[in-house]
Coordinates of N, CA and C in Angstrom, one line a residue:
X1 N 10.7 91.2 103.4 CA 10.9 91.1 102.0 C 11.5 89.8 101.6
X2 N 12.7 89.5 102.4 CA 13.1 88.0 102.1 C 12.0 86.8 102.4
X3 N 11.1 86.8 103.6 CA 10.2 86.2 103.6 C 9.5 85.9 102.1
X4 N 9.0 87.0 102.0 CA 8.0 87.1 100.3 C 8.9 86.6 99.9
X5 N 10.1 86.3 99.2 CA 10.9 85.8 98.5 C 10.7 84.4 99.0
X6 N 11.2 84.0 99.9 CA 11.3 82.8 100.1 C 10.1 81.8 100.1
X7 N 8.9 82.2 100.1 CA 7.5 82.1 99.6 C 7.1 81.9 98.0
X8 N 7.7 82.8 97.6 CA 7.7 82.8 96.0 C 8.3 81.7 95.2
X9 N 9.4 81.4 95.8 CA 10.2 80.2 95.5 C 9.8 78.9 95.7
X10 N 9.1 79.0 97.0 CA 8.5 77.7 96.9 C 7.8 76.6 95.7
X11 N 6.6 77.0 95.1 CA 6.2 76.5 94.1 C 6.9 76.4 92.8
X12 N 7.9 77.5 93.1 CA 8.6 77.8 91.5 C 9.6 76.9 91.3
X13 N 10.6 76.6 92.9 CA 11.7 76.1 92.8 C 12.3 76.9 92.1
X14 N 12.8 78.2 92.1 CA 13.8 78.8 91.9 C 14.1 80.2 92.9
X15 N 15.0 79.8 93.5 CA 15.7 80.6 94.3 C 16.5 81.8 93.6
X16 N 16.3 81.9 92.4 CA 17.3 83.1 92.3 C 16.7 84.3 92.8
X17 N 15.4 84.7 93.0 CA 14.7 85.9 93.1 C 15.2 86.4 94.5
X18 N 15.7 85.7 95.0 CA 16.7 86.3 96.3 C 17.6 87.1 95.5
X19 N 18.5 87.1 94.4 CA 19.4 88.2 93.9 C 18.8 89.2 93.9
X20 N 17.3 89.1 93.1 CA 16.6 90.4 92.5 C 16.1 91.0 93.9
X21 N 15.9 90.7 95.0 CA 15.0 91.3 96.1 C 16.2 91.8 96.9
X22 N 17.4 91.3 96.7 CA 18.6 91.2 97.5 C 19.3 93.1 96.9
X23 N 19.4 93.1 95.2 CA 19.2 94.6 94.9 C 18.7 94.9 94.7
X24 N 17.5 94.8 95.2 CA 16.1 95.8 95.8 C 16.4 96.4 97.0
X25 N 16.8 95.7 97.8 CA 17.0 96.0 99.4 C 18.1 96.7 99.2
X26 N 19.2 96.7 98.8 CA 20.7 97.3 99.1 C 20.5 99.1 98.3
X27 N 19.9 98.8 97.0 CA 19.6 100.0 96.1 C 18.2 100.8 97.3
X28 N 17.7 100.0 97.6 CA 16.7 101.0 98.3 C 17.0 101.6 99.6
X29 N 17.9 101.3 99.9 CA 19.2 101.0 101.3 C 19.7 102.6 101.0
X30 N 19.7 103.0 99.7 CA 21.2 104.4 99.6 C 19.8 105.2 99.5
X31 N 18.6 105.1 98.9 CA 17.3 106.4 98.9 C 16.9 106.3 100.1
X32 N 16.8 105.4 101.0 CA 16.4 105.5 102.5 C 17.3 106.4 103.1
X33 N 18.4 105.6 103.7 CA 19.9 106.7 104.4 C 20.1 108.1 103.8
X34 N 19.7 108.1 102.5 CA 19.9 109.6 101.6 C 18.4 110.3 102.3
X35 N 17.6 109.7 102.2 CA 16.4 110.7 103.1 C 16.3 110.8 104.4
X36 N 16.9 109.9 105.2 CA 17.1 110.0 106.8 C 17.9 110.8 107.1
X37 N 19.0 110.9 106.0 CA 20.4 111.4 106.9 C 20.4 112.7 107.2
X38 N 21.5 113.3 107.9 CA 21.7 114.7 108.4 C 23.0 115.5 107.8
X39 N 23.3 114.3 107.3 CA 24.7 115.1 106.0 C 24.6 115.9 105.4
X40 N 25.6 117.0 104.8 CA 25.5 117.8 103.8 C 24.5 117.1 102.2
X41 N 23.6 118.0 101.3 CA 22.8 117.7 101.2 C 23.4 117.1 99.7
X42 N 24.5 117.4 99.1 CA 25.1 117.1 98.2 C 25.6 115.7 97.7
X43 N 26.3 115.2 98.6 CA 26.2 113.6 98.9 C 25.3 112.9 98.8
X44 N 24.2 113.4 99.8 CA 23.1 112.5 99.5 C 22.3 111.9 98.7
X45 N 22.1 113.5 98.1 CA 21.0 113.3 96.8 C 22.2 112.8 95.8
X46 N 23.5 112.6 95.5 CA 24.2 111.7 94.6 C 24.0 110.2 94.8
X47 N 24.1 110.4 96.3 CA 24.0 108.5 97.0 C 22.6 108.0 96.3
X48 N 21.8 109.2 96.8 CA 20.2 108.5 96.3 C 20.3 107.7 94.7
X49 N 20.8 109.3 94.1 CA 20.3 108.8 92.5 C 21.4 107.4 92.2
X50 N 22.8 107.3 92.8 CA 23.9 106.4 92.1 C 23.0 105.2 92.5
X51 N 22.9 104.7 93.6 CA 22.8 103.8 94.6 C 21.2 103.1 94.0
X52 N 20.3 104.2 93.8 CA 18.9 103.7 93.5 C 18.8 103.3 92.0
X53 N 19.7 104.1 91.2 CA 19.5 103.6 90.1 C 20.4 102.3 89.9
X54 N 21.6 102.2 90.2 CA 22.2 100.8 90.3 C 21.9 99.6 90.9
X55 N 20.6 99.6 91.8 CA 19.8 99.1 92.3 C 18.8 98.4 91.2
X56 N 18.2 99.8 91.0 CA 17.3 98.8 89.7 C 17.7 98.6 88.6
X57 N 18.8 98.8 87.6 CA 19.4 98.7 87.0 C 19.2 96.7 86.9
X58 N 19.9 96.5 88.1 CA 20.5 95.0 89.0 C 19.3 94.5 88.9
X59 N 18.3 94.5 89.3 CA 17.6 94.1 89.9 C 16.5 94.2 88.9
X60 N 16.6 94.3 87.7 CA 15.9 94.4 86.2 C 16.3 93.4 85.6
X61 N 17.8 93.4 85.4 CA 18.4 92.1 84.8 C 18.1 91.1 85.4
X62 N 18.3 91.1 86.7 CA 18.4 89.8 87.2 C 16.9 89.4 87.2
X63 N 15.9 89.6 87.0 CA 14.3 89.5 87.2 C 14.0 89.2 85.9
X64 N 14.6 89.6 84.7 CA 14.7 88.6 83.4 C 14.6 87.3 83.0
X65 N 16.5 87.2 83.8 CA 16.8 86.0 84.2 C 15.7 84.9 84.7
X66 N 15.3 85.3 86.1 CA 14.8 84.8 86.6 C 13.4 84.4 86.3
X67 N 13.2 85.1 85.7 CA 11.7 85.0 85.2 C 11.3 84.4 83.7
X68 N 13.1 84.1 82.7 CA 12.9 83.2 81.6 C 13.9 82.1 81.6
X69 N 13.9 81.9 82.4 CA 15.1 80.8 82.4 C 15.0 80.0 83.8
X70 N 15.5 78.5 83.5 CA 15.0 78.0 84.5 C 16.5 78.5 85.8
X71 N 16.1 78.1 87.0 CA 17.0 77.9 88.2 C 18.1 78.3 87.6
X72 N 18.6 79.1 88.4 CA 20.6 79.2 88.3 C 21.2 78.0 88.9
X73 N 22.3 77.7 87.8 CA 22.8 76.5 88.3 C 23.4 76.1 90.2
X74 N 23.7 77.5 90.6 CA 24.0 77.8 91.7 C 23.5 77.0 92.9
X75 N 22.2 77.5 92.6 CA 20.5 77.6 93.3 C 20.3 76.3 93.0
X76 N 20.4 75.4 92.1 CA 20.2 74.5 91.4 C 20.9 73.3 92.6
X77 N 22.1 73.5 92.5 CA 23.3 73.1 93.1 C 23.0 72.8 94.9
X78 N 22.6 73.9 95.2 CA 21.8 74.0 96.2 C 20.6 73.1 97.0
X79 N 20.0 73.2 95.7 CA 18.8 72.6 96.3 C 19.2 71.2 96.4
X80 N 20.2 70.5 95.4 CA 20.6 69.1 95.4 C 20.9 68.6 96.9
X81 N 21.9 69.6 96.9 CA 22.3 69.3 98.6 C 21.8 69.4 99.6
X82 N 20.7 70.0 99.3 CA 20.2 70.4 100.9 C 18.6 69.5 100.7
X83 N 18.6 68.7 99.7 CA 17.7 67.9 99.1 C 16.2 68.5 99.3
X84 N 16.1 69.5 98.7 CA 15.0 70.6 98.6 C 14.6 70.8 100.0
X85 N 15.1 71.1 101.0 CA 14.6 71.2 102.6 C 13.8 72.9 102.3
X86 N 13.1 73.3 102.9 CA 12.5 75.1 102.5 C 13.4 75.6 104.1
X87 N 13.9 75.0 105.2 CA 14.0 75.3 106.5 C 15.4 76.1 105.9
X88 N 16.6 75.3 105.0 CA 17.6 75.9 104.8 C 17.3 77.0 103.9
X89 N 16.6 77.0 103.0 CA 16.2 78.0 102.2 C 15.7 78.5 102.8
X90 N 15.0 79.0 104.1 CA 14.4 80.1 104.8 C 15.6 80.8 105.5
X91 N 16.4 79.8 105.9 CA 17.6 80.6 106.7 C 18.5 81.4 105.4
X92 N 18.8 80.6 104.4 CA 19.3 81.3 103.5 C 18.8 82.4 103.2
X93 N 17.4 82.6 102.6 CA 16.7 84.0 102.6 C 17.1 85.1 103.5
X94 N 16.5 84.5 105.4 CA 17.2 85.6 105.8 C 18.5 86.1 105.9
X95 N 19.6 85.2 105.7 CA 20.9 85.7 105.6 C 21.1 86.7 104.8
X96 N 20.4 86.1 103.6 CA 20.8 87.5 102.6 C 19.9 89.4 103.0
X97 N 18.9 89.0 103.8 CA 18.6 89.8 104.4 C 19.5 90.5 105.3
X98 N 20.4 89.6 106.1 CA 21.7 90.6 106.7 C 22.8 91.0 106.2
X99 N 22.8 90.6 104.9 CA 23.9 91.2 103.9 C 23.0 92.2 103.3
X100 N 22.1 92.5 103.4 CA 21.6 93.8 102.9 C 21.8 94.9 103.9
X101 N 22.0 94.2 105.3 CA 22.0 95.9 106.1 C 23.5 95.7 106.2
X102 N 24.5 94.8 106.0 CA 26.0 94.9 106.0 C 26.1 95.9 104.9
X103 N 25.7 95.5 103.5 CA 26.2 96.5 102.6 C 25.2 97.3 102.6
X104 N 24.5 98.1 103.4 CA 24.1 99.4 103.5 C 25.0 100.4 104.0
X105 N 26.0 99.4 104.9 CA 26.9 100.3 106.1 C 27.5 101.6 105.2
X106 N 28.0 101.9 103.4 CA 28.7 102.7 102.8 C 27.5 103.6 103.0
X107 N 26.6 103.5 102.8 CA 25.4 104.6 103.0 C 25.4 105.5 104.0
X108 N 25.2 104.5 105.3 CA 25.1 105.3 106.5 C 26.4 106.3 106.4
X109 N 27.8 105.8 106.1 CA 28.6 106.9 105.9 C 28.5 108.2 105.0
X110 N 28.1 107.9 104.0 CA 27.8 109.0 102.9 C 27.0 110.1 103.8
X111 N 25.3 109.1 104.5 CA 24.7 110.2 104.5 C 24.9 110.9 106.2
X112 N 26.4 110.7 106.9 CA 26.7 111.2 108.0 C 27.5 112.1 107.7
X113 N 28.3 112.1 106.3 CA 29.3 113.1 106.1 C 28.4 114.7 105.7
X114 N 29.7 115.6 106.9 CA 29.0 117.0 106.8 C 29.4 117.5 105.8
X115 N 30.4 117.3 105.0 CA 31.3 118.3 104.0 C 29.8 117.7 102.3
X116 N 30.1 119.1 101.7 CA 29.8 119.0 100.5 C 31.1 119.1 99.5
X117 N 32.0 117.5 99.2 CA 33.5 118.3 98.4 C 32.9 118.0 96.8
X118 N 33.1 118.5 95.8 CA 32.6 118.4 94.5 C 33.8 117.6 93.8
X119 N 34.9 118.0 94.0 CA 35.9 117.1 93.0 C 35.8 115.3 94.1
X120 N 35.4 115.4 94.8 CA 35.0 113.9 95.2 C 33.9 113.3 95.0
X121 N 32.9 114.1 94.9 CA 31.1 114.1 94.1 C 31.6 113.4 92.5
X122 N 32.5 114.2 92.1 CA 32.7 114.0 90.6 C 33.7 113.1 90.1
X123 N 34.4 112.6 90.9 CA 35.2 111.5 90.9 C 34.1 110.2 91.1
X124 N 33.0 109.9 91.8 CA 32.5 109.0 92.3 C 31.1 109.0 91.2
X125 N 31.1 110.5 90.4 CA 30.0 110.1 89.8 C 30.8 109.0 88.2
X126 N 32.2 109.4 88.1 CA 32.8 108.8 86.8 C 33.0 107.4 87.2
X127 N 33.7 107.1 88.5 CA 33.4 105.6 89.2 C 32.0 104.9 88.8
X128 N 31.4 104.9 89.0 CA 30.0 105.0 89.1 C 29.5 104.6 87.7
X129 N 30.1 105.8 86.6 CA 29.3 105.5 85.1 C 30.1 104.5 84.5
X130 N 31.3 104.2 85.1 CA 32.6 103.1 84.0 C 32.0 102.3 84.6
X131 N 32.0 102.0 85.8 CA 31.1 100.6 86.7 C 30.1 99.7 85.8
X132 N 29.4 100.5 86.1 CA 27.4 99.9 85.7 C 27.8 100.4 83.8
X133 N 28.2 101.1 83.4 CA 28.0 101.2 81.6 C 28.9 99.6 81.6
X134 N 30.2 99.3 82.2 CA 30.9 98.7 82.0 C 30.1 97.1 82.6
X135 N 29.6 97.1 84.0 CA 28.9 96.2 84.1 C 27.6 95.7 82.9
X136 N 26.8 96.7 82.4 CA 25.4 96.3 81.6 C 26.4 95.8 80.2
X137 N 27.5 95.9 79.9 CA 28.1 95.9 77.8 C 28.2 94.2 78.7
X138 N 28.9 94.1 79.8 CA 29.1 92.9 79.8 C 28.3 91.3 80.2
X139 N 26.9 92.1 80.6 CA 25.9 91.3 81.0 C 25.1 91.2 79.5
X140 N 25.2 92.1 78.4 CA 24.9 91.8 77.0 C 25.4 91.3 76.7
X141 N 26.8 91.1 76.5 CA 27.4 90.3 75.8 C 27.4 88.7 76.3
X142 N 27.0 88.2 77.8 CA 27.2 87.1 78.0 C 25.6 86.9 77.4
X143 N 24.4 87.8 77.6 CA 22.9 87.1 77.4 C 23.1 86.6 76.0
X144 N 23.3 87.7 75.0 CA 23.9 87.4 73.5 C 24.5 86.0 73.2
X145 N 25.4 85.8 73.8 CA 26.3 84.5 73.9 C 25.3 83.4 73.9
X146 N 24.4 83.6 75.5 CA 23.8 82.3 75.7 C 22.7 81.7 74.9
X147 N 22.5 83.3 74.6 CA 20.8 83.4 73.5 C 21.4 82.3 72.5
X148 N 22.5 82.0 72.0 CA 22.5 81.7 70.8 C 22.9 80.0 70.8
X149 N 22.2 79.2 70.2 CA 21.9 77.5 70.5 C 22.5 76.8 70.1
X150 N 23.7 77.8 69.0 CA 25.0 77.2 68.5 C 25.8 77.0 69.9
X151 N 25.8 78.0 70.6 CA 26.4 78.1 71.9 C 26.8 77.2 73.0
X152 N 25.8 76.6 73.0 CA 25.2 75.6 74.1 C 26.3 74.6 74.6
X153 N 27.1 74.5 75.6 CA 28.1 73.8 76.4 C 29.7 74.9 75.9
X154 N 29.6 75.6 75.2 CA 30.5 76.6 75.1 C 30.7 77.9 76.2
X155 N 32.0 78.2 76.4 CA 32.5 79.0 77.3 C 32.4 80.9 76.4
X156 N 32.2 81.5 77.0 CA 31.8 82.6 76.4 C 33.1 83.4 77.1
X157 N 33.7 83.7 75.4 CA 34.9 84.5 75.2 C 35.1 86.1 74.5
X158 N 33.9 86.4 74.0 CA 33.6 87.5 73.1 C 34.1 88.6 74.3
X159 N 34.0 89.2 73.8 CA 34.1 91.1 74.3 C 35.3 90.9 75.7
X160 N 34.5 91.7 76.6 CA 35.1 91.4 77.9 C 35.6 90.5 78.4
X161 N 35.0 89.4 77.9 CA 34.7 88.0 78.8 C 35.9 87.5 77.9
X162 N 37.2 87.9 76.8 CA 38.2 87.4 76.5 C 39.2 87.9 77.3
X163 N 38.6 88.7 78.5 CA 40.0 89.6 79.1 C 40.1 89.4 80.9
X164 N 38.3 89.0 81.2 CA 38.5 88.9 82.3 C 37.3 87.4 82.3
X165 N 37.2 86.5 83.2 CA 36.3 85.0 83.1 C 35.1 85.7 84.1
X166 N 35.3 87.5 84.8 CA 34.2 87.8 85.6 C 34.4 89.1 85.3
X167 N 33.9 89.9 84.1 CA 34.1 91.2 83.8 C 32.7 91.9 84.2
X168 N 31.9 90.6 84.7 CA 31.0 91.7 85.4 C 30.7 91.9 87.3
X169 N 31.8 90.6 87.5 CA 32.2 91.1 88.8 C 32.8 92.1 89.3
X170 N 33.6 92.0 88.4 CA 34.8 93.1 88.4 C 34.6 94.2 88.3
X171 N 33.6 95.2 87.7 CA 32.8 96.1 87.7 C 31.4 96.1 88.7
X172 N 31.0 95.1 89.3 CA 30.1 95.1 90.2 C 31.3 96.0 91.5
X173 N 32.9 95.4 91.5 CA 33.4 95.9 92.8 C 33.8 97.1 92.5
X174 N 34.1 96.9 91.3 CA 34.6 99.0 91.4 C 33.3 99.5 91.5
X175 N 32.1 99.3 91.4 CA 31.1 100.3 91.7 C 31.0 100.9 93.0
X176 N 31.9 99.7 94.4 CA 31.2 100.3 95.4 C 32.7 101.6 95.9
X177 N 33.4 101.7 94.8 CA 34.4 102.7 95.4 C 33.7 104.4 95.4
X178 N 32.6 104.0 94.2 CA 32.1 105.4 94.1 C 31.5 106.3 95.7
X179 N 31.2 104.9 96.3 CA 30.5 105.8 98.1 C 31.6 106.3 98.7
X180 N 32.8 105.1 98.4 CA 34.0 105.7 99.3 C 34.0 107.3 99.0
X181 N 34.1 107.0 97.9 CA 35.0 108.8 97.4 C 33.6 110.1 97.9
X182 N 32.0 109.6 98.1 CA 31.2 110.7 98.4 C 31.4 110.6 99.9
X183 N 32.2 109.9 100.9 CA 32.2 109.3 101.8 C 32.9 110.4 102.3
X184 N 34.0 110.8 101.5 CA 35.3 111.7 102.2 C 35.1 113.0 103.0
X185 N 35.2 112.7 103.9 CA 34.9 114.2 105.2 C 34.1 113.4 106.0
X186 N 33.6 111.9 105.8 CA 32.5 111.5 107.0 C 33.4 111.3 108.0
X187 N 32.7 111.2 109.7 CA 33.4 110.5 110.4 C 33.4 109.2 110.1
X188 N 32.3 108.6 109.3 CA 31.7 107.0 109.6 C 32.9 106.9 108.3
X189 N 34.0 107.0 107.6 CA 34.6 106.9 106.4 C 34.9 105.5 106.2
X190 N 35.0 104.9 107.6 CA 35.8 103.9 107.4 C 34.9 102.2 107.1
X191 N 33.1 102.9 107.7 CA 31.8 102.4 107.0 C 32.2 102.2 105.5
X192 N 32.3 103.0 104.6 CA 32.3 103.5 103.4 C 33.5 102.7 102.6
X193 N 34.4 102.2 103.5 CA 35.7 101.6 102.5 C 35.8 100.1 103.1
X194 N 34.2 99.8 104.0 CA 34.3 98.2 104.0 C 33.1 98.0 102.5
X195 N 32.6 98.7 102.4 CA 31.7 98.4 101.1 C 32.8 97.4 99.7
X196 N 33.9 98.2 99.2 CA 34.6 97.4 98.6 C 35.2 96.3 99.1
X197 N 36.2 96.5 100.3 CA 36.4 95.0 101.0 C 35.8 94.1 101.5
X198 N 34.5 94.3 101.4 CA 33.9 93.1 101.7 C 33.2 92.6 100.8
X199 N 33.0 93.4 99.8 CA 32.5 92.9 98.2 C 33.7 91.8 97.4
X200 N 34.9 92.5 97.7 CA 36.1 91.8 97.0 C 35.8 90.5 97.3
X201 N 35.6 89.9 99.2 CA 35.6 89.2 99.8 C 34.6 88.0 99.4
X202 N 33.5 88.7 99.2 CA 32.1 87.9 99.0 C 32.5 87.1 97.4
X203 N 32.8 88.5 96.4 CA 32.8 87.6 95.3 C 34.2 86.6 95.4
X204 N 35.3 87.5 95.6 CA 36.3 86.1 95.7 C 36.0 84.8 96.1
X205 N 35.8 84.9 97.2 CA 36.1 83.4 98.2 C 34.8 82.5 98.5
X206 N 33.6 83.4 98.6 CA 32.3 82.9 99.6 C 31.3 82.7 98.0
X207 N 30.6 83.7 98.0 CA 28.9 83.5 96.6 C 29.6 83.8 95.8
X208 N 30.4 84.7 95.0 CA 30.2 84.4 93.5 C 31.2 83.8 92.6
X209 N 32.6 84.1 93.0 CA 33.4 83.3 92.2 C 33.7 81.7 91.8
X210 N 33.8 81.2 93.2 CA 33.6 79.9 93.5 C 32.6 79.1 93.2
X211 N 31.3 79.3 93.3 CA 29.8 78.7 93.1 C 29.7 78.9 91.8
X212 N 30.3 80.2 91.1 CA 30.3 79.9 89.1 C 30.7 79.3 88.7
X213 N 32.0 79.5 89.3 CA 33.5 78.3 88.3 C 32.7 77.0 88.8
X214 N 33.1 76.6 89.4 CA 32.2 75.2 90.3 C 31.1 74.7 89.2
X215 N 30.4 75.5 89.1 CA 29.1 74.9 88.1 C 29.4 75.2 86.9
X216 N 30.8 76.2 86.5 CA 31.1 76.3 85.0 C 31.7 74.7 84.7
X217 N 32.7 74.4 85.5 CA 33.4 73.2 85.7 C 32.2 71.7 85.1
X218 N 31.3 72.0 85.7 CA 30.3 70.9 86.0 C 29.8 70.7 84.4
X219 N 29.5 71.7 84.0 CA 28.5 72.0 82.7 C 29.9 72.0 81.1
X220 N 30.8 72.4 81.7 CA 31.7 72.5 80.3 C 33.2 72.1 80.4
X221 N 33.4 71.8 81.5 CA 34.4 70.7 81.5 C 35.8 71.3 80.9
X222 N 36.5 70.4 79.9 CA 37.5 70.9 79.7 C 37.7 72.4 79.0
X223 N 36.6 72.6 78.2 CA 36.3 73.7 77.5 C 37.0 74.9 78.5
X224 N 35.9 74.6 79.7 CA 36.1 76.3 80.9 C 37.4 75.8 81.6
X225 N 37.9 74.5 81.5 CA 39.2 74.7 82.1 C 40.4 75.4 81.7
X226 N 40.7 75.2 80.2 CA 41.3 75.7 79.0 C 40.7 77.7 79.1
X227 N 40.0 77.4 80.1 CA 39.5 79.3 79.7 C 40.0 79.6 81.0
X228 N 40.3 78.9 82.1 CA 41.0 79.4 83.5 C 42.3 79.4 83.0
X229 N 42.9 78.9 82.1 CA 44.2 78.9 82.3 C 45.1 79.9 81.2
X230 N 43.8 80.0 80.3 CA 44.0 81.4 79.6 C 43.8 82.6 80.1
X231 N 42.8 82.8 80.7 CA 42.3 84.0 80.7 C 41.9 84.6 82.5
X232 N 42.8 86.0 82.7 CA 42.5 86.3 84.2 C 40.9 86.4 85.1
X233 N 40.9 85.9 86.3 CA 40.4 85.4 87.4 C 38.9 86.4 87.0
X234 N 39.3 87.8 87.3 CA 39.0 88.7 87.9 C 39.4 90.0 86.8
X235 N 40.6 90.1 87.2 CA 41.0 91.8 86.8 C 41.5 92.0 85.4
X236 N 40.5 92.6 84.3 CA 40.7 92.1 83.1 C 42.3 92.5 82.7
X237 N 43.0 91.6 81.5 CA 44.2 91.5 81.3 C 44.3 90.8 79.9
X238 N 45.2 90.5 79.1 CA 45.3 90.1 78.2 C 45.7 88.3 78.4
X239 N 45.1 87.7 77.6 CA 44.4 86.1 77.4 C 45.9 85.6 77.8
X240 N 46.4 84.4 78.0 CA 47.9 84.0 77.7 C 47.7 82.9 76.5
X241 N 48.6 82.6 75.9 CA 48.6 81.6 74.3 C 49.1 80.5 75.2
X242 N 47.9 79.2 75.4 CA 48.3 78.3 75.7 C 48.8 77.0 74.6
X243 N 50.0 76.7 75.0 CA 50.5 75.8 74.1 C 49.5 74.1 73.7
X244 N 49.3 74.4 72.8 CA 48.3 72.4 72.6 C 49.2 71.4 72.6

């Protein structure tokens, strides 16, 4: 699949379609394990529907993107450095191919756990709807933002994005607590609660936080700096009043 991806990009020069193939793979990761598995049957078919619909959900948006807009600045960023090589973009492709069977690992635990517990089914399905309802208000409100040409070298402060500079990361990681909680009774449990720690991981430090700000920096300058020093990282909170 990452192959095909990495083929597709060739002529296009845009690399983002690795996101969109990337939650293809992960979302089709929880309907796979949910039909393999030998767990209680309750879990599963939750894991299927959370996991596969969160999947395409992702993987709708991002194929938008990718498909009306040029290159993410990221990808963009990328190719400068690596001075459009396709050898590093092939490695890159497959890598993200092995972050798709890393974050499958919450799956495999879901669909190993024998217990059917319902007040942990139902905890994980309300995880789940604040996540992705809360992830999609904030992925409108940034498209909204950019849609508009008044906009253009401006930092996007509306809705969420006055409380947190990544309200849709931040809702991408609570989503993966919902496996933990279908997770509870597995032996694999502890499969199940690297899903969030290593998500925390990725966006903090490695792909997403770093590689934004970096290209927000690049594109808007003092604007997004004045928005780091108001407004929290990550975990939304109220703006601080910076003195002029």
């Amino acid at each position: 699949m990452m192959t095909f991806g990495w083929l597709w990009q060739r002529p296009r020069s845009n690399a983002g379609i690795v996101d969109v193939l990337w939650s293809c793979g992960v979302g089709g990761s929880a309907v796979l394990f949910a039909l393999l598995g030998e767990g209680a049957l309750l879990p599963r078919v939750v894991m299927a529907i959370l996991g596969g619909l969160w999947g395409a959900r992702l993987a709708v948006h991002l194929w938008k993107r990718v498909s009306g807009e040029p290159e993410d600045g990221r990808y963009r960023n990328l190719r400068e450095h690596w001075n459009g090589k396709q050898l590093y973009f092939f490695l890159f492709f497959q890598f993200q191919a092995f972050l798709i069977v890393l974050f499958s690992l919450p799956f495999l635990a879901v669909a190993r756990n024998p217990l059917a517990l319902v007040p942990w089914t139902i905890a994980a399905i309300v995880i789940w709807l604040v996540s992705v309802v809360g992830e999609s208000i904030a992925d409108r409100q940034l498209a909204r933002f950019r849609g508009d040409p008044g906009n253009r070298g401006k930092t996007c402060r509306v809705g969420m994005w006055r409380y947190s500079r990544h309200p849709n990361y931040f809702f991408e990681w609570i989503h993966w607590f919902a496996y933990v909680c279908l997770a509870v009774g597995s032996p694999r449990l502890g499969l199940a609660c690297s899903g969030p720690v290593v998500m925390y991981i990725f966006l903090r430090w490695i792909s997403g936080i770093p590689y934004t700000e970096t290209h927000a920096l690049r594109s808007r300058g003092e604007d997004y700096r004045e928005y780091q020093r108001s407004t929290p990282m990550l975990f939304p909170w109220f703006p601080k009043r910076i003195k002029q």
